[in-house]
Amino acid sequence: MILLKNNYELKNNKREEMIIEHLPLVHKISKGIKLNSNMSLTKEDLYSVGVIGLMEAVDKYDEDKNVVFAAFASLRIKGAMIDEIRKQSNLSRGKVKKLNEYNNAVDDLRNKILREPEDKEVAKFLGIDLEELFKIKDSAQNIANYYLEQNSAIDEDNESCLKDLLIDKNIKSPEDELLKNENSKLLIKALDKLNERERIILNLIYTEELSLKEIAYIMEVSISRISQIHGKALKKLEQYLR
């Protein structure tokens, strides 16, 4: 019993030491995330959530897998923070679903009538009145503005969000080669020319690091559709940045 007690205390002490040692990591990650001014969430709230993520990382860490703990913990900490931001942001599944229905309606009508559809035509297609349509468009714009703000944000360590991920030199792909030498201001202007759905998907892929499967689940479309929109958005960026 004494041996078991000693082992338990030793394990607890090691856990506390790891948590305390990596608290600066939580602070650094929270400092690098830009919050929407409309949110009630504060940096202190983000830090608290990050500490919980750190504690979970300590409990789930497996030394036998030869993964550096700081790298493992960073993913857990950032993931916890992003989950909390999602809860308080405009990106609820309901709003994204309505936005998705709106965008699909616009696409369908555009292909059918070979021009940009008017609001009344979209409303009729969706079976809603203009007031409801304007609410959806306002919500879509709010979501797009939030993610554009996130994309253009640069933290105190001069690390950018979407831009840095798009031009990450460690990722060798045609789009990265295309974007890596572009001026950041031009990229932000180019992002502003994308539609709401394209901006959201790029942000979810490159900033929040969600998989295509996760994004497809959130937006309630197929994985191939997300891939198609992603590719189309990158082609648009290529054209704008030429």
Coordinates of C-alpha atoms in Angstrom, one line a residue:
M1 CA 0.0 0.0 0.0
I2 CA 2.9 2.4 0.9
L3 CA 4.6 1.7 -2.5
L4 CA 1.3 2.3 -4.3
K5 CA 0.8 5.6 -2.4
N6 CA 4.4 6.7 -3.2
N7 CA 4.0 5.9 -6.9
Y8 CA 0.7 7.8 -7.0
E9 CA 2.2 10.9 -5.3
L10 CA 5.2 10.7 -7.6
K11 CA 2.9 10.6 -10.6
N12 CA 0.9 13.5 -9.4
N13 CA 4.0 15.6 -8.6
K14 CA 5.3 14.9 -12.1
R15 CA 2.0 16.0 -13.6
E16 CA 2.0 19.2 -11.7
E17 CA 5.6 19.9 -12.7
M18 CA 4.7 19.4 -16.4
I19 CA 1.7 21.7 -16.2
I20 CA 3.6 24.5 -14.4
E21 CA 6.6 24.1 -16.8
H22 CA 4.4 24.6 -19.9
L23 CA 2.1 27.4 -18.6
P24 CA 4.2 29.9 -20.7
L25 CA 3.3 27.9 -23.8
V26 CA -0.4 28.4 -23.0
H27 CA 0.2 32.1 -22.6
K28 CA 2.1 32.3 -25.9
I29 CA -0.6 30.5 -27.9
S30 CA -3.4 32.6 -26.3
K31 CA -1.5 35.8 -27.1
G32 CA -1.2 34.7 -30.8
I33 CA -5.0 34.3 -31.3
K34 CA -7.0 37.3 -32.4
L35 CA -10.5 37.6 -30.9
N36 CA -13.4 39.3 -32.6
S37 CA -14.3 42.5 -30.8
N38 CA -17.9 41.5 -30.8
M39 CA -17.1 38.4 -28.6
S40 CA -17.5 38.4 -24.8
L41 CA -14.5 36.0 -24.7
T42 CA -11.4 37.6 -23.3
K43 CA -7.7 36.7 -23.4
E44 CA -8.0 35.6 -19.8
D45 CA -10.8 33.3 -20.7
L46 CA -8.8 31.9 -23.6
Y47 CA -5.8 31.3 -21.2
S48 CA -8.0 29.4 -18.8
V49 CA -9.4 27.2 -21.5
G50 CA -5.8 26.6 -22.7
V51 CA -4.8 25.5 -19.3
I52 CA -7.5 22.9 -19.3
G53 CA -6.2 21.8 -22.7
L54 CA -2.7 21.6 -21.3
M55 CA -3.9 19.4 -18.4
E56 CA -5.7 17.1 -20.8
A57 CA -2.5 16.9 -22.9
V58 CA -0.5 15.9 -19.8
D59 CA -3.0 13.2 -19.0
K60 CA -3.1 11.8 -22.5
Y61 CA 0.6 12.1 -23.4
D62 CA 2.4 8.8 -24.2
E63 CA 6.2 9.0 -23.9
D64 CA 6.5 5.7 -25.8
K65 CA 5.3 7.4 -29.1
N66 CA 8.5 9.6 -29.2
V67 CA 6.6 12.8 -29.8
V68 CA 7.9 16.0 -28.2
F69 CA 5.5 17.0 -25.5
A70 CA 5.5 20.7 -26.3
A71 CA 4.3 19.9 -29.9
F72 CA 1.7 17.5 -28.6
A73 CA 0.5 19.9 -26.0
S74 CA 0.4 22.8 -28.5
L75 CA -2.2 21.0 -30.6
R76 CA -4.4 20.3 -27.5
I77 CA -4.1 23.8 -26.2
K78 CA -4.9 25.5 -29.5
G79 CA -7.7 23.0 -30.1
A80 CA -9.3 23.8 -26.8
M81 CA -9.1 27.5 -27.5
I82 CA -10.5 27.2 -31.0
D83 CA -13.4 25.0 -29.7
E84 CA -14.3 27.8 -27.2
I85 CA -14.1 30.5 -29.9
R86 CA -16.4 28.4 -32.1
K87 CA -19.0 28.2 -29.3
Q88 CA -19.1 32.0 -29.0
S89 CA -18.6 33.0 -32.6
N90 CA -21.0 33.4 -35.5
L91 CA -20.0 30.0 -36.8
S92 CA -22.9 27.9 -35.5
R93 CA -24.0 24.9 -37.5
G94 CA -27.4 26.4 -38.0
K95 CA -26.1 29.6 -39.5
V96 CA -23.6 27.8 -41.6
K97 CA -26.4 25.5 -42.9
K98 CA -28.5 28.5 -43.9
L99 CA -25.5 30.1 -45.5
N100 CA -24.8 26.9 -47.4
E101 CA -28.4 26.7 -48.6
Y102 CA -28.2 30.3 -49.8
N103 CA -25.0 29.8 -51.7
N104 CA -26.3 26.6 -53.3
A105 CA -29.4 28.4 -54.4
V106 CA -27.4 31.2 -55.9
D107 CA -25.2 28.7 -57.7
D108 CA -28.2 26.8 -59.0
L109 CA -30.0 29.9 -60.3
R110 CA -26.8 31.3 -61.8
N111 CA -26.4 28.1 -63.8
K112 CA -30.0 28.1 -64.8
I113 CA -30.6 31.7 -65.8
L114 CA -26.9 32.4 -66.8
R115 CA -26.7 35.6 -64.8
E116 CA -26.5 36.8 -61.2
P117 CA -29.9 36.1 -59.6
E118 CA -31.7 39.0 -57.9
D119 CA -32.6 38.7 -54.2
K120 CA -36.3 38.2 -54.9
E121 CA -35.4 35.3 -57.2
V122 CA -33.2 33.6 -54.6
A123 CA -35.9 34.1 -51.9
K124 CA -38.5 32.5 -54.1
F125 CA -36.2 29.6 -54.9
L126 CA -35.6 29.0 -51.2
G127 CA -39.3 29.5 -50.3
I128 CA -38.7 32.4 -47.9
D129 CA -39.5 36.1 -47.8
L130 CA -37.0 38.9 -48.5
E131 CA -36.7 39.7 -44.8
E132 CA -35.5 36.2 -44.0
L133 CA -33.1 36.3 -47.0
F134 CA -31.6 39.6 -45.8
K135 CA -31.0 38.1 -42.3
I136 CA -29.2 35.1 -43.9
K137 CA -27.0 37.5 -46.0
D138 CA -26.3 39.7 -43.0
S139 CA -25.3 36.6 -41.0
A140 CA -23.1 35.4 -43.9
Q141 CA -21.4 38.8 -44.1
N142 CA -20.7 38.8 -40.4
I143 CA -19.1 35.3 -40.6
A144 CA -17.1 36.4 -43.6
N145 CA -15.9 39.6 -41.9
Y146 CA -14.9 37.7 -38.8
Y147 CA -12.8 35.2 -40.8
L148 CA -11.3 37.9 -43.0
E149 CA -10.3 39.7 -39.8
Q150 CA -8.7 36.5 -38.5
N151 CA -6.9 36.0 -41.8
S152 CA -5.4 39.4 -41.8
A153 CA -4.5 39.4 -38.2
I154 CA -0.8 39.3 -37.2
D155 CA 0.0 38.5 -33.6
E156 CA 2.7 40.1 -31.4
D157 CA 5.2 37.5 -32.5
N158 CA 4.7 38.6 -36.1
E159 CA 3.1 35.3 -37.0
S160 CA 0.2 35.6 -39.4
C161 CA -2.8 33.2 -39.7
L162 CA -4.1 32.1 -43.1
K163 CA -1.3 33.9 -45.0
D164 CA 1.5 32.1 -43.2
L165 CA -0.1 28.8 -43.7
L166 CA -0.7 29.4 -47.4
I167 CA 3.0 30.4 -47.9
D168 CA 4.5 27.9 -45.5
K169 CA 7.9 26.9 -47.1
N170 CA 7.7 23.5 -45.6
I171 CA 4.6 22.6 -47.7
K172 CA 5.6 22.0 -51.3
S173 CA 2.5 22.5 -53.5
P174 CA 1.7 24.6 -56.5
E175 CA -0.5 27.0 -54.6
D176 CA 2.3 27.6 -52.0
E177 CA 4.9 28.2 -54.7
L178 CA 2.5 30.7 -56.2
L179 CA 1.8 32.6 -53.0
K180 CA 5.0 32.5 -51.2
N181 CA 6.5 35.7 -52.6
E182 CA 3.3 37.8 -52.7
N183 CA 2.9 40.9 -50.6
S184 CA 0.6 40.2 -47.7
K185 CA -1.6 43.3 -48.5
L186 CA -2.3 42.0 -52.0
L187 CA -3.2 38.6 -50.5
I188 CA -5.7 40.2 -48.1
K189 CA -7.3 42.1 -50.9
A190 CA -7.5 39.0 -52.9
L191 CA -9.1 37.1 -50.0
D192 CA -11.7 39.9 -49.8
K193 CA -12.7 39.2 -53.4
L194 CA -13.7 35.6 -52.6
N195 CA -17.3 34.9 -51.6
E196 CA -18.3 34.1 -48.0
R197 CA -18.3 30.4 -48.4
E198 CA -14.8 30.3 -50.0
R199 CA -13.3 32.5 -47.3
I200 CA -14.8 30.4 -44.6
I201 CA -13.6 27.1 -46.1
L202 CA -10.0 28.5 -46.6
N203 CA -10.0 29.7 -43.0
L204 CA -11.3 26.4 -41.7
I205 CA -8.6 24.5 -43.6
Y206 CA -5.6 26.8 -43.1
T207 CA -6.3 28.6 -39.8
E208 CA -8.3 26.2 -37.8
E209 CA -6.7 23.2 -39.4
L210 CA -9.8 21.2 -39.9
S211 CA -9.9 18.2 -42.2
L212 CA -12.1 18.2 -45.3
K213 CA -14.2 15.6 -43.6
E214 CA -14.7 17.8 -40.6
I215 CA -15.6 20.8 -42.7
A216 CA -18.0 18.7 -44.8
Y217 CA -19.7 17.7 -41.6
I218 CA -20.0 21.3 -40.4
M219 CA -21.3 22.6 -43.7
E220 CA -23.4 19.5 -44.4
V221 CA -22.1 18.9 -47.9
S222 CA -19.9 16.2 -49.4
I223 CA -16.1 16.1 -49.0
S224 CA -15.7 16.3 -52.8
R225 CA -17.8 19.5 -52.7
I226 CA -15.5 21.1 -50.1
S227 CA -12.5 20.0 -52.2
Q228 CA -14.1 21.6 -55.2
I229 CA -14.7 24.9 -53.5
H230 CA -11.2 24.9 -52.0
G231 CA -9.7 24.4 -55.4
K232 CA -11.9 27.1 -57.0
A233 CA -10.9 29.5 -54.3
L234 CA -7.2 28.9 -54.8
K235 CA -7.6 29.4 -58.6
K236 CA -9.3 32.8 -57.9
L237 CA -6.4 33.8 -55.6
E238 CA -4.0 32.9 -58.4
Q239 CA -5.9 35.1 -60.9
Y240 CA -6.1 38.0 -58.5
L241 CA -2.4 37.8 -57.6
R242 CA -1.0 37.6 -61.2

